[in-house]
XYZ file of C-alpha atoms in Angstrom:
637
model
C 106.475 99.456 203.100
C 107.641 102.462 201.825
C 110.159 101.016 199.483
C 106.950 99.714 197.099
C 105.280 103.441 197.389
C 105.507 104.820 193.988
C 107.647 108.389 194.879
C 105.795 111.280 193.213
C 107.688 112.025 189.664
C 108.289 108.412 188.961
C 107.184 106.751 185.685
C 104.607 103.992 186.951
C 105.632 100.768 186.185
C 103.663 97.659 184.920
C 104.154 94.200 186.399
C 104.860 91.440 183.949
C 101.727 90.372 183.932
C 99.759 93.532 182.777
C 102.761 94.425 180.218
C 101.575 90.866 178.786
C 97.733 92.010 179.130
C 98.329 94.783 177.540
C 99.638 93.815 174.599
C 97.409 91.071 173.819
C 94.557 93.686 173.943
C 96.796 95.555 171.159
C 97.288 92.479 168.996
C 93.634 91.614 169.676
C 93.175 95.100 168.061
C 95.522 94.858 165.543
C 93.825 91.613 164.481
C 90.141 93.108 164.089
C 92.069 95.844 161.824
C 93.605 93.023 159.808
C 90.345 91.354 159.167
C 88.317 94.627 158.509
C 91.033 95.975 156.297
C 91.085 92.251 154.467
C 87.337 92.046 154.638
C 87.355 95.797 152.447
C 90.417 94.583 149.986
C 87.898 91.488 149.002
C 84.912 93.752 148.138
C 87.447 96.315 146.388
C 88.795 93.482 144.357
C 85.262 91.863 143.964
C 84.370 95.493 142.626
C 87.017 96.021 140.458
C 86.130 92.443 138.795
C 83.018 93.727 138.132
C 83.830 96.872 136.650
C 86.205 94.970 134.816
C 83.769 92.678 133.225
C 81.641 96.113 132.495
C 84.582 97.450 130.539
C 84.586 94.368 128.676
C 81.259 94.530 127.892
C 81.124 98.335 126.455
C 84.177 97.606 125.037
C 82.469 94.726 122.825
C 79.082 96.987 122.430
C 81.510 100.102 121.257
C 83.221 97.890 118.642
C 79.981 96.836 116.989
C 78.657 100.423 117.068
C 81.771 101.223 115.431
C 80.942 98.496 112.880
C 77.522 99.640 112.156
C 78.182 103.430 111.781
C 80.729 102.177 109.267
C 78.405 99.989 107.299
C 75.486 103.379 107.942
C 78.552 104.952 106.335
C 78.724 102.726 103.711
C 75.236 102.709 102.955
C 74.526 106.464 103.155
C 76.963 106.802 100.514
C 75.284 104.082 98.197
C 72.244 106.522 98.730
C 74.013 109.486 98.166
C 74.622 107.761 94.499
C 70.990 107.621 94.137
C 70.062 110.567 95.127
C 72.593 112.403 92.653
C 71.170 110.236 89.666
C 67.859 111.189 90.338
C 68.237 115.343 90.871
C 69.297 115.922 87.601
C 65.682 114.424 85.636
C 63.610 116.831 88.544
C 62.664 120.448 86.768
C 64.602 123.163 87.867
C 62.680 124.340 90.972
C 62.120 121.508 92.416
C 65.772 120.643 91.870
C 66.793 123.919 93.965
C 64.425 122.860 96.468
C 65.430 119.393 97.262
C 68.901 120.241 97.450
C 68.097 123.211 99.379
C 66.190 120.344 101.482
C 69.040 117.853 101.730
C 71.593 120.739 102.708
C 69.044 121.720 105.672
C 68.617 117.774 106.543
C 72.437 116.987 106.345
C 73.119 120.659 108.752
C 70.658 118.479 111.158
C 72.239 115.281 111.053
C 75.983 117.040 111.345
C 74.483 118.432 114.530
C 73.217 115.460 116.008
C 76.969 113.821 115.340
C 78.539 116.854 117.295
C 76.260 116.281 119.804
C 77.066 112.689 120.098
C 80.326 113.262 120.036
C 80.445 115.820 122.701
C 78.336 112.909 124.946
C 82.212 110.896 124.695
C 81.191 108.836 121.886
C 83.546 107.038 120.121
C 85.071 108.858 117.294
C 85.077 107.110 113.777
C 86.571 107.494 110.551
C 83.767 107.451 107.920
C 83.978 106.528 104.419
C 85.076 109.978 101.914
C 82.320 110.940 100.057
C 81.658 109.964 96.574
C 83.357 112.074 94.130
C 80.982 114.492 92.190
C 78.951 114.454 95.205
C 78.408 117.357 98.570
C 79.778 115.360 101.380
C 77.879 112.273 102.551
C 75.029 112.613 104.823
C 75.894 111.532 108.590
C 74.215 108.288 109.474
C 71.445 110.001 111.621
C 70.697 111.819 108.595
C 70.236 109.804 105.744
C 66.528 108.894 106.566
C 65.714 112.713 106.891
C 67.467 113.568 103.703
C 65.450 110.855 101.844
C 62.123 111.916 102.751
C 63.079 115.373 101.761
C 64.250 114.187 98.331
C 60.901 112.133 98.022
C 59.098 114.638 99.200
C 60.318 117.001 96.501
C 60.124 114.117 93.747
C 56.416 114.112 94.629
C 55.672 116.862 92.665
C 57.316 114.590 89.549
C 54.760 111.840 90.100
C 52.161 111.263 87.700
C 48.530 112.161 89.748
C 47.243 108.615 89.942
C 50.255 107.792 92.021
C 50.211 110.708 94.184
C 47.886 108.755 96.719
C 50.537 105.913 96.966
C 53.824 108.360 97.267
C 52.060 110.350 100.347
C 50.891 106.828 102.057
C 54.416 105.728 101.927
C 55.813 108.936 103.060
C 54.133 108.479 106.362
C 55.507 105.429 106.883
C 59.018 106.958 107.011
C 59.450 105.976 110.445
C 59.615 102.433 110.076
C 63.145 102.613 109.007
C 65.940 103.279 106.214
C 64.744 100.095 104.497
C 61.084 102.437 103.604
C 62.668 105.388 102.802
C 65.073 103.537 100.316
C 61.843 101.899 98.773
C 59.975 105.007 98.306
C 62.901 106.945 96.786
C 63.413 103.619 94.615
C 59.650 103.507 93.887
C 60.012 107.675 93.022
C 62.909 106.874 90.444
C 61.307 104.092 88.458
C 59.120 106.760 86.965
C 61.318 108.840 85.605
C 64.040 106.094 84.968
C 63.889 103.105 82.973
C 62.394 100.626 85.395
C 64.609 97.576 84.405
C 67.559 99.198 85.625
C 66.320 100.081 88.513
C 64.627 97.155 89.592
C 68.505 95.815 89.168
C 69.967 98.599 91.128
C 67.048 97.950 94.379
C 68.349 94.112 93.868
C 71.764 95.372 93.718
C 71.719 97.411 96.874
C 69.667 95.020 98.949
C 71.976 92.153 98.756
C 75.101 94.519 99.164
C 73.165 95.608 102.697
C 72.533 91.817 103.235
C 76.210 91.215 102.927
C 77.456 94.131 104.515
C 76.019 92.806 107.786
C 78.676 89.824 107.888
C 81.617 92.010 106.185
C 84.402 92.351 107.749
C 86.124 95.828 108.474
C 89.941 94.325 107.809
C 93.135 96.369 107.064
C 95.755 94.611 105.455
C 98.746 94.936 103.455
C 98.628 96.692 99.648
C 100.212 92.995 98.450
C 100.894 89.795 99.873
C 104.657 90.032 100.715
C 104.614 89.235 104.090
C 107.296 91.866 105.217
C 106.182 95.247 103.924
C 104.035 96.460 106.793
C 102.911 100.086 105.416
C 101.407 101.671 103.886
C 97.850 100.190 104.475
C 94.722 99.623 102.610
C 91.403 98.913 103.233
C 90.112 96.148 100.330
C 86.945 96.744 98.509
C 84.853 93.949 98.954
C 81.779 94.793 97.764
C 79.363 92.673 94.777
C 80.601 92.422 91.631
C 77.436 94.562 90.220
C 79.677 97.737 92.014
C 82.490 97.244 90.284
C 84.081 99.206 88.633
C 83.439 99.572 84.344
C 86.639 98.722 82.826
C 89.123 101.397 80.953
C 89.465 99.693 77.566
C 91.134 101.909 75.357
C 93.761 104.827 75.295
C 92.859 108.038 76.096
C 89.824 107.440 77.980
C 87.787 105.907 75.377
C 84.920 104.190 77.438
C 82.638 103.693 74.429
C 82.304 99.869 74.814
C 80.797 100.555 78.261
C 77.929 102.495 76.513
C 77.399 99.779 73.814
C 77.173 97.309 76.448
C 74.944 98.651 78.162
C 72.264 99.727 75.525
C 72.487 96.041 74.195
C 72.216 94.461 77.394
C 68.935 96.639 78.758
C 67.798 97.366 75.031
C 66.928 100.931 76.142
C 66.726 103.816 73.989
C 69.754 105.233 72.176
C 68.784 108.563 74.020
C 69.010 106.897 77.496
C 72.237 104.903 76.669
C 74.195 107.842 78.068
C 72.544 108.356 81.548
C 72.234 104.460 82.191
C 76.584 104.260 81.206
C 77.254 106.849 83.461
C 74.730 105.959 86.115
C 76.154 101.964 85.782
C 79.487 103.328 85.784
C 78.903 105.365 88.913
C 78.598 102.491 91.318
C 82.300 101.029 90.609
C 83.940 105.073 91.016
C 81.500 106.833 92.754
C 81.261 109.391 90.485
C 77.436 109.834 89.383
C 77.732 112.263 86.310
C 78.824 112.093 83.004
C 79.689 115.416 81.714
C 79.735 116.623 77.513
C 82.307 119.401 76.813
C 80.766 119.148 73.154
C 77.332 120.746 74.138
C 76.555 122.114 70.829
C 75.915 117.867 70.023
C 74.328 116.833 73.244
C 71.327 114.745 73.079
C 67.772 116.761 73.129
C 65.808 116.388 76.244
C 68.655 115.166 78.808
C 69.815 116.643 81.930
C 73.302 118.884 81.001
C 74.337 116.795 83.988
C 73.613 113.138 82.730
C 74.381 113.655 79.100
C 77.660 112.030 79.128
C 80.785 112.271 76.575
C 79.839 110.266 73.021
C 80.331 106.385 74.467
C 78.672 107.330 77.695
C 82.109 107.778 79.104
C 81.554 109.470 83.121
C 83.396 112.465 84.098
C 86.423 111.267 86.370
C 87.381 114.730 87.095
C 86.166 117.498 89.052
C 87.165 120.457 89.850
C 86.411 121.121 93.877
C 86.058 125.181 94.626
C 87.215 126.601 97.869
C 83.771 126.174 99.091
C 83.768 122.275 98.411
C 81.498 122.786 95.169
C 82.839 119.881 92.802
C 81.976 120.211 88.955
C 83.022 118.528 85.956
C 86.143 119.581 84.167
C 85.739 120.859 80.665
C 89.200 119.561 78.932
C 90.376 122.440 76.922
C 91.149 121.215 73.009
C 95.191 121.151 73.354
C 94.450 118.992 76.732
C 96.016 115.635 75.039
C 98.254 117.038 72.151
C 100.686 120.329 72.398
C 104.639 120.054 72.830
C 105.448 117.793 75.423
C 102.124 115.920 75.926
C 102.195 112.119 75.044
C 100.192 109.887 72.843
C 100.789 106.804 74.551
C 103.562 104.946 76.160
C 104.886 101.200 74.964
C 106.412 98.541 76.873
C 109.959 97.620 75.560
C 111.465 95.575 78.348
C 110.467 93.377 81.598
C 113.536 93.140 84.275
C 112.638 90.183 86.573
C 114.121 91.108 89.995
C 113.150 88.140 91.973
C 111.068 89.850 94.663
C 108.690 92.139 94.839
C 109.745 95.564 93.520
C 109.228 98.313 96.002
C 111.475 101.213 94.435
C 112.585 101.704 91.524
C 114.965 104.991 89.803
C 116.607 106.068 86.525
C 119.836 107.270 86.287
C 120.554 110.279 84.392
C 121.781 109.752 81.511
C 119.127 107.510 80.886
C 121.201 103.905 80.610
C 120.328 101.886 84.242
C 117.259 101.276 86.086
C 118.035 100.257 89.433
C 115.438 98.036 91.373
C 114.774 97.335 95.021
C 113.437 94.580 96.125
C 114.132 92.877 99.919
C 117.551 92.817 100.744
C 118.883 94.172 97.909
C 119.010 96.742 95.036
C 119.583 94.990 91.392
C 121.445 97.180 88.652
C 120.006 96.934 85.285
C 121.473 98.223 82.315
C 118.732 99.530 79.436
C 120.448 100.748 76.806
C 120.213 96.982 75.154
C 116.471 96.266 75.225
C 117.197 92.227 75.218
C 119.616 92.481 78.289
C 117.519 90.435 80.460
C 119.698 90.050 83.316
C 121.170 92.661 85.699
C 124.645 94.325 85.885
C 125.249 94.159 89.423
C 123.565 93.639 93.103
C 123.995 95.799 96.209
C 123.342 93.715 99.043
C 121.805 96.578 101.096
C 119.919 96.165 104.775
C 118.676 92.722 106.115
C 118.369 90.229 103.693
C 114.237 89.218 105.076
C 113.762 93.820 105.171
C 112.399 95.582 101.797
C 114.272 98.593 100.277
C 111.269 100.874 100.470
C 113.086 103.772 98.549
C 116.344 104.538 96.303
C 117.454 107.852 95.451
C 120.348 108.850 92.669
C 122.702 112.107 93.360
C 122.018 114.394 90.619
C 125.517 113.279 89.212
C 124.583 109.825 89.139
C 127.872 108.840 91.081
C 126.002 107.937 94.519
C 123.040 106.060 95.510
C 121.223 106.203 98.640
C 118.850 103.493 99.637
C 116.609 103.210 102.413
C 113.578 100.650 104.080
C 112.662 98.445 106.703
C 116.033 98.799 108.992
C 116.796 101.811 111.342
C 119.751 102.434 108.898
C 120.126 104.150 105.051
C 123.262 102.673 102.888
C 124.981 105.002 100.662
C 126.913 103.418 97.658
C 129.598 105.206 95.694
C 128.933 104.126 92.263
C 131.918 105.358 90.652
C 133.984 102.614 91.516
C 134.380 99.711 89.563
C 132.344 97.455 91.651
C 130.029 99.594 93.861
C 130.296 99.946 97.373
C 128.986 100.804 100.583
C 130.819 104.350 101.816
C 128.733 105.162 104.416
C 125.893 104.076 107.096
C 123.331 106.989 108.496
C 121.726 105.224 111.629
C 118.264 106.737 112.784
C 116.241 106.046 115.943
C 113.270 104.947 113.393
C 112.735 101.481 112.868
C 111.884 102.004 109.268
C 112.043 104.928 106.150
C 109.590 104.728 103.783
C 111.048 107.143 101.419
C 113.692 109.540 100.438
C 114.632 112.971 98.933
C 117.569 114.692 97.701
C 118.310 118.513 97.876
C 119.453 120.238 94.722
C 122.929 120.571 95.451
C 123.373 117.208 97.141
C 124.074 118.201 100.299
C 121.406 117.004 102.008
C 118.966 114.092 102.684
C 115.380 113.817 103.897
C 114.201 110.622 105.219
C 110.722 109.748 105.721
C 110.851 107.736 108.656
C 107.941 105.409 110.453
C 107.858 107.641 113.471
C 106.367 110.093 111.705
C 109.733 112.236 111.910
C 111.427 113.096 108.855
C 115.215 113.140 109.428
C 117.405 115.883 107.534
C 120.912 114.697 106.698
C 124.211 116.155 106.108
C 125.677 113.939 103.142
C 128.995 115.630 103.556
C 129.585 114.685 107.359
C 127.118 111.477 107.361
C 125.170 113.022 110.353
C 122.089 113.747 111.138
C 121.396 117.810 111.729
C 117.980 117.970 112.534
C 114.313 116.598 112.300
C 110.986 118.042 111.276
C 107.891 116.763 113.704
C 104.605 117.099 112.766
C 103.081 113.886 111.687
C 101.339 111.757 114.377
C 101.695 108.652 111.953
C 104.189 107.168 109.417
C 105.698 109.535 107.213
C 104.808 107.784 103.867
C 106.071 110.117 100.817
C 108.147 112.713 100.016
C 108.907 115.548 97.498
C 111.215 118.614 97.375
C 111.195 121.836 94.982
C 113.361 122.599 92.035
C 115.164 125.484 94.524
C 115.244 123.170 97.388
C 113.546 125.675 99.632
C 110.494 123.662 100.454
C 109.601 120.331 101.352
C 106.246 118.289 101.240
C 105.255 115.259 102.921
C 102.430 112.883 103.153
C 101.559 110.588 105.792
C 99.413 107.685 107.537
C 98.183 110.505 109.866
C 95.937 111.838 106.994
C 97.836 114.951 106.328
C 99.988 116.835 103.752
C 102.728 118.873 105.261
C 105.189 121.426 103.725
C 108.348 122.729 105.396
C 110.165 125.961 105.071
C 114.040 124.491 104.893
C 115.677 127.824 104.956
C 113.604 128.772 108.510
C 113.501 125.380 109.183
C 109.335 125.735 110.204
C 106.183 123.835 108.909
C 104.510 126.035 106.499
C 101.103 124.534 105.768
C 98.911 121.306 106.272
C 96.305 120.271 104.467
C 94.117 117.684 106.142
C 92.243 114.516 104.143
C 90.140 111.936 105.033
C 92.476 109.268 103.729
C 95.936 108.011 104.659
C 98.447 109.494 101.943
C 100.262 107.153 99.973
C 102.163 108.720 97.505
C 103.045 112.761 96.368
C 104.585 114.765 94.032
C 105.199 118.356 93.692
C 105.433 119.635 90.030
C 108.436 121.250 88.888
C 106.862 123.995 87.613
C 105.734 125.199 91.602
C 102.337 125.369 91.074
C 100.831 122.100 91.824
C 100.906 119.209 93.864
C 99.575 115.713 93.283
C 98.308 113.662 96.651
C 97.647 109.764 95.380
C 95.480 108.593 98.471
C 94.676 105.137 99.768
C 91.122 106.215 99.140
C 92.176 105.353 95.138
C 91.298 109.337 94.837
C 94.513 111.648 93.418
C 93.820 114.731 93.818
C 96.211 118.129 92.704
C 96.555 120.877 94.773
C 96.825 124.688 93.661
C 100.327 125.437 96.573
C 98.895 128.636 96.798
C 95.105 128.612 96.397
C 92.631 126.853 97.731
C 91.024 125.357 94.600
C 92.100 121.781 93.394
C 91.210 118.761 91.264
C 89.714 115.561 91.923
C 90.599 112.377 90.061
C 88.987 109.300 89.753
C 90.466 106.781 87.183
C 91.642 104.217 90.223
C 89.990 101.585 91.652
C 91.899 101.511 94.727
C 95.048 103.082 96.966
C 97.246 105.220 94.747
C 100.845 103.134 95.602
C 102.910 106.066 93.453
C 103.053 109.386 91.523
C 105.542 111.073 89.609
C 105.809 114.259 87.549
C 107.471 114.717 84.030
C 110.454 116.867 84.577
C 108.526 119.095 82.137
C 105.761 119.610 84.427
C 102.881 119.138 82.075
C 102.215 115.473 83.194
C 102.472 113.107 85.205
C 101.864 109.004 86.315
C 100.137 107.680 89.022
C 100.262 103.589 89.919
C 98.167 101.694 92.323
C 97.215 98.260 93.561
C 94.511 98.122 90.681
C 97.220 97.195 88.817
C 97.005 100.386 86.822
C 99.613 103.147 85.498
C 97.570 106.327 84.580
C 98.938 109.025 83.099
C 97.400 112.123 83.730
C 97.361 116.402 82.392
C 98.548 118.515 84.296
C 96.696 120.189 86.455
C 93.043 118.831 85.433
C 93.655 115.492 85.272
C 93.002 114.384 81.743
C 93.762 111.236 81.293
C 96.747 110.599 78.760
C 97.138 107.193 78.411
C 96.320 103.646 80.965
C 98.287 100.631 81.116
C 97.092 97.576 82.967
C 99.839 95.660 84.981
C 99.629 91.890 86.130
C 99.915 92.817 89.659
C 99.920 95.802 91.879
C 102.003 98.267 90.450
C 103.946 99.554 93.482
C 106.611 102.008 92.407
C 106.963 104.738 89.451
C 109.982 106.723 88.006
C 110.489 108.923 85.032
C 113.539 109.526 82.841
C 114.893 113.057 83.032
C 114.106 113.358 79.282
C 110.490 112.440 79.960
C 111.021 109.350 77.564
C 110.763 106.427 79.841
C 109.335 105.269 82.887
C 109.831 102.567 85.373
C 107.589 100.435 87.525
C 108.022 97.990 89.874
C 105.170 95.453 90.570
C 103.983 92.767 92.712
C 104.774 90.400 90.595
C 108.771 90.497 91.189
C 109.414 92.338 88.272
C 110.286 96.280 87.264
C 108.534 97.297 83.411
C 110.439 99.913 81.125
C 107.978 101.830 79.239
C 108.982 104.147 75.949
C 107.067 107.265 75.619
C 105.803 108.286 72.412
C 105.046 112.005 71.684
């Protein structure tokens, strides 16, 4: 009937039925979506697990490579050493030609490592270059280089063995291990051949047990809680260690003795084998004569070390990275002002591991920090064995990694492992805390105070270093730069610059009256320790490479010194500027000339010596050691 027609205009309608029909087909649709969608998830996930195990696995294969290149590190410097020992007994053409030779060869290999790197390799930090050498050679190099070297050596060889040097020359593709041979096989005739039989034994079971070394970081002493700085420990044989530093005023003449006795070599070759023996503990290769007129006949100028056989340990390194021996001039260790040697006079036992030590001025107390605390000590009485007072300062478990006096003496500011610095009026009869400066850094690692005591720098673990206002307690600003820790700190005699050192490699200074980073000098090493000479000439960088080395502020030249055996912990300059200390975890406190780097005086520690200050009369200084204990030295001029 008509009343079922659909009238033209109306929406058509479905019957129960097909409205049910029609949605199953869409669920039915829905459902094949579900499991095609579900089936593609699985083989995404399936995929991802895969590339995840991938990752793994060049994750694992880039770890060792970074492994080997440092042990190809390791060893191209070891070869470096050899090379540099045998240059010098080559006449002088061929000398100029196989240097010539090695510069072309290391060009190559620097190439091939840009190249590398540009392919996304993995970047790596190499090993600094032995001091007294050119820069090392790049791994991919150091087979190259020593063919050249033998190559030019060749023309050394006695005739006969000319037939033998060329046969093994071809065989330079076989590997490092032949190339290390030949050059070994090219020294033993113009070296004596006991020694360096020894030094191919030497270097083949340092290779052997550089393949199951491993590459650790750890702390610069044993205290659990102090974090930073970091240092890498030497672990190589004993044959590369390092010749002791007997006497005062770098007398090394018992390491010559030694030597000739032990080898019973000539008294002509006692020199060269010193230096060369001395070379494998501090890298350095030469020993250098300032008293030419009384060198020995027939030696290289190069190898003919100071009477004793004593090795040059400093070098002066020319804007073009030429390093050469230092010629002390005569008033380098006596003159107004220069020391003859320092004694120790008193031990102050702090209880924990001393990580800052300063003097006041007048010179009367030595205050000592330690973890959780700063201990008071009064000097003036040599047998006073116990301290004045204690400022409980921090966390008790956190170390006080720095302690700085107002020039008046009347406040102390201490600051370490806690986002907070304490400052103590002293001028009360029993000290006390006056104010708190909080800081978004976990940690400061040192401090500095302006001339006119108006204002703080802190050093602080996030690289930042925090300015202060001591008269408001607040903070007015911070100067980013570093990517890493901020580790040291030093200011100038007219407050108007700042330097700072840090984990990141770099030395920073900072204009404080524009408020602007002025320079940055860049190092392979982290930088432990700094200090900027009152006279505003020079700065001293102590390096956890165990290198210091002293910076012209205004010149590219600089000194390289090389008395430590490993990271320089601290360094302080004589308020006179001609001198100044150094410590490290080598246990050592060197004294040093300014700027060249004689050395004035040594003094061996029981532990690693981890702090430094000097009196403002120049006529003591402080350490603080591993061994829980701070050491008052006198100076004697």
């Amino acid at each position: 009937p008509t009343s079922a027609a659909v009238c033209p205009g109306q929406p058509f309608k479905f019957t129960v039925t097909e409205s049910c029909d029609r949605i199953k087909e869409e669920f039915q649709f829905l459902q094949a979506q579900y499991h095609s969608l579900k089936l593609e998830c699985e083989k995404l996930a399936s995929e991802k697990t895969e590339m995840q195990r991938h990752y793994v696995m060049y994750y694992e294969m880039s770890y060792g490579l970074n492994i080997e290149m440092h042990k190809q590190a390791e060893i191209v410097k070891r070869l470096n050493a050899i090379c540099a020992q045998v240059i010098p007994f080559l006449s002088q053409e061929v000398r100029v030609e196989t240097r010539l030779s090695l510069r072309v060869k290391r060009n190559v290999g620097q190439l091939q490592a840009q190249h590398l790197s540009h392919g996304h390799a993995i970047p790596v930090p190499l090993t600094p270059h032995p001091a007294g050498l050119q820069p090392p050679l790049p791994p991919g190099a150091s087979t190259a280089s020593l063919l050249a070297l033998s190559s030019a050596l060749s023309h050394q060889l006695p005739l006969k063995d000319e037939r033998k040097h060329h046969e093994n020359n071809n065989e330079h593709t076989r590997g490092e291990s032949n190339s290390v041979q030949l050059l070994l096989r090219c020294q033993i005739s113009v070296l004596p051949s006991r020694f360096i039989k020894e030094q191919l034994i030497t270097l083949t079971e340092w290779k052997q047990r550089s393949s199951h070394r491993k590459i650790t970081v750890e702390m610069y002493f044993s205290a659990p809680g102090l974090r930073t700085p970091l240092a890498v420990p030497c672990s190589y044989p004993g044959p590369f260690g390092m010749v002791p530093h007997p006497g005062m005023n770098g007398d090394l003449s018992g390491a010559g003795a030694a030597y000739t006795g032990l080898h019973n070599i000539s008294p002509q070759m006692s020199a060269v084998a010193a230096a060369a023996v001395a070379a494998y503990g501090r890298t350095q290769v030469v020993g250098f004569d300032p008293h030419h007129h009384i060198r020995v006949p027939g030696l290289p100028p190069s190898l003919s070390g100071i009477p004793g056989g004593k090795p040059a340990y400093s070098f002066h390194v020319s804007a073009d990275g030429q390093m050469q021996p230092v010629p002390f001039p005569p008033d380098a260790l006596i003159g107004p002002g220069i020391p003859r040697h320092a004694r120790q006079i008193n031990t102050l036992s702090h209880g924990e591991v001393v990580c800052a030590v300063t003097i006041s001025n007048p010179t009367r107390h030595v205050y000592t920090g330690g973890k959780g605390c700063v201990k008071v000590w009064d000097i003036s009485h040599p047998g006073n064995k116990t301290p004045v007072s204690q400022l409980d300062c921090l966390n008790r478990d956190n170390y006080i990694r720095s302690c700085r006096l107002l020039p008046d003496g009347r406040t102390l500011i201490v600051g370490g492992e806690a986002s907070t610095l304490s400052i103590w009026d002293l001028a009360t009869p029993t000290p006390r805390i006056k104010a708190e400066l909080t800081s978004s850094a976990p940690a400061c690692y040192a401090l500095a105070i302006s001339p006119d005591s108006k204002v703080c720098f802190s050093c602080c673990s996030d690289g930042n270093i925090a300015v202060w206002d001591l008269h408001n307690q607040t903070l007015v600003r911070q100067f980013q730069g570093h990517t890493d820790g901020a580790s040291c700190i030093d200011i100038s005699n007219d407050g108007t610059k700042l330097w700072t050192g840090g984990l990141d490699n770099t030395v920073r200074s900072w204009d404080l009256r524009e408020g602007r980073q002025l320079q940055q000098h860049d190092f392979t090493s982290q930088i432990f320790s700094l200090g900027y000479c009152p006279t505003g000439e020079w700065l001293a960088v102590g390096m956890e490479n165990s290198n210091v080395e002293v910076l012209h502020v205004t010149k590219p030249d600089k000194y390289q010194l090389h008395l430590h055996e490993s990271c320089v912990l601290s360094l302080r300059f004589a308020h006179c500027g001609k001198w100044f200390v150094s410590t490290g975890k080598d246990n050592l406190l060197n004294a040093w000339r300014t700027p060249y780097g004689a050395s004035i005086f040594q003094s061996k520690e029981s532990s690693s010596v981890l702090s430094c200050d000097i009196s403002i009369d120049d006529k003591y200084i402080v350490t603080g050691s591993g061994d829980k204990k701070a050491t008052v030295y006198e100076v004697i001029y």
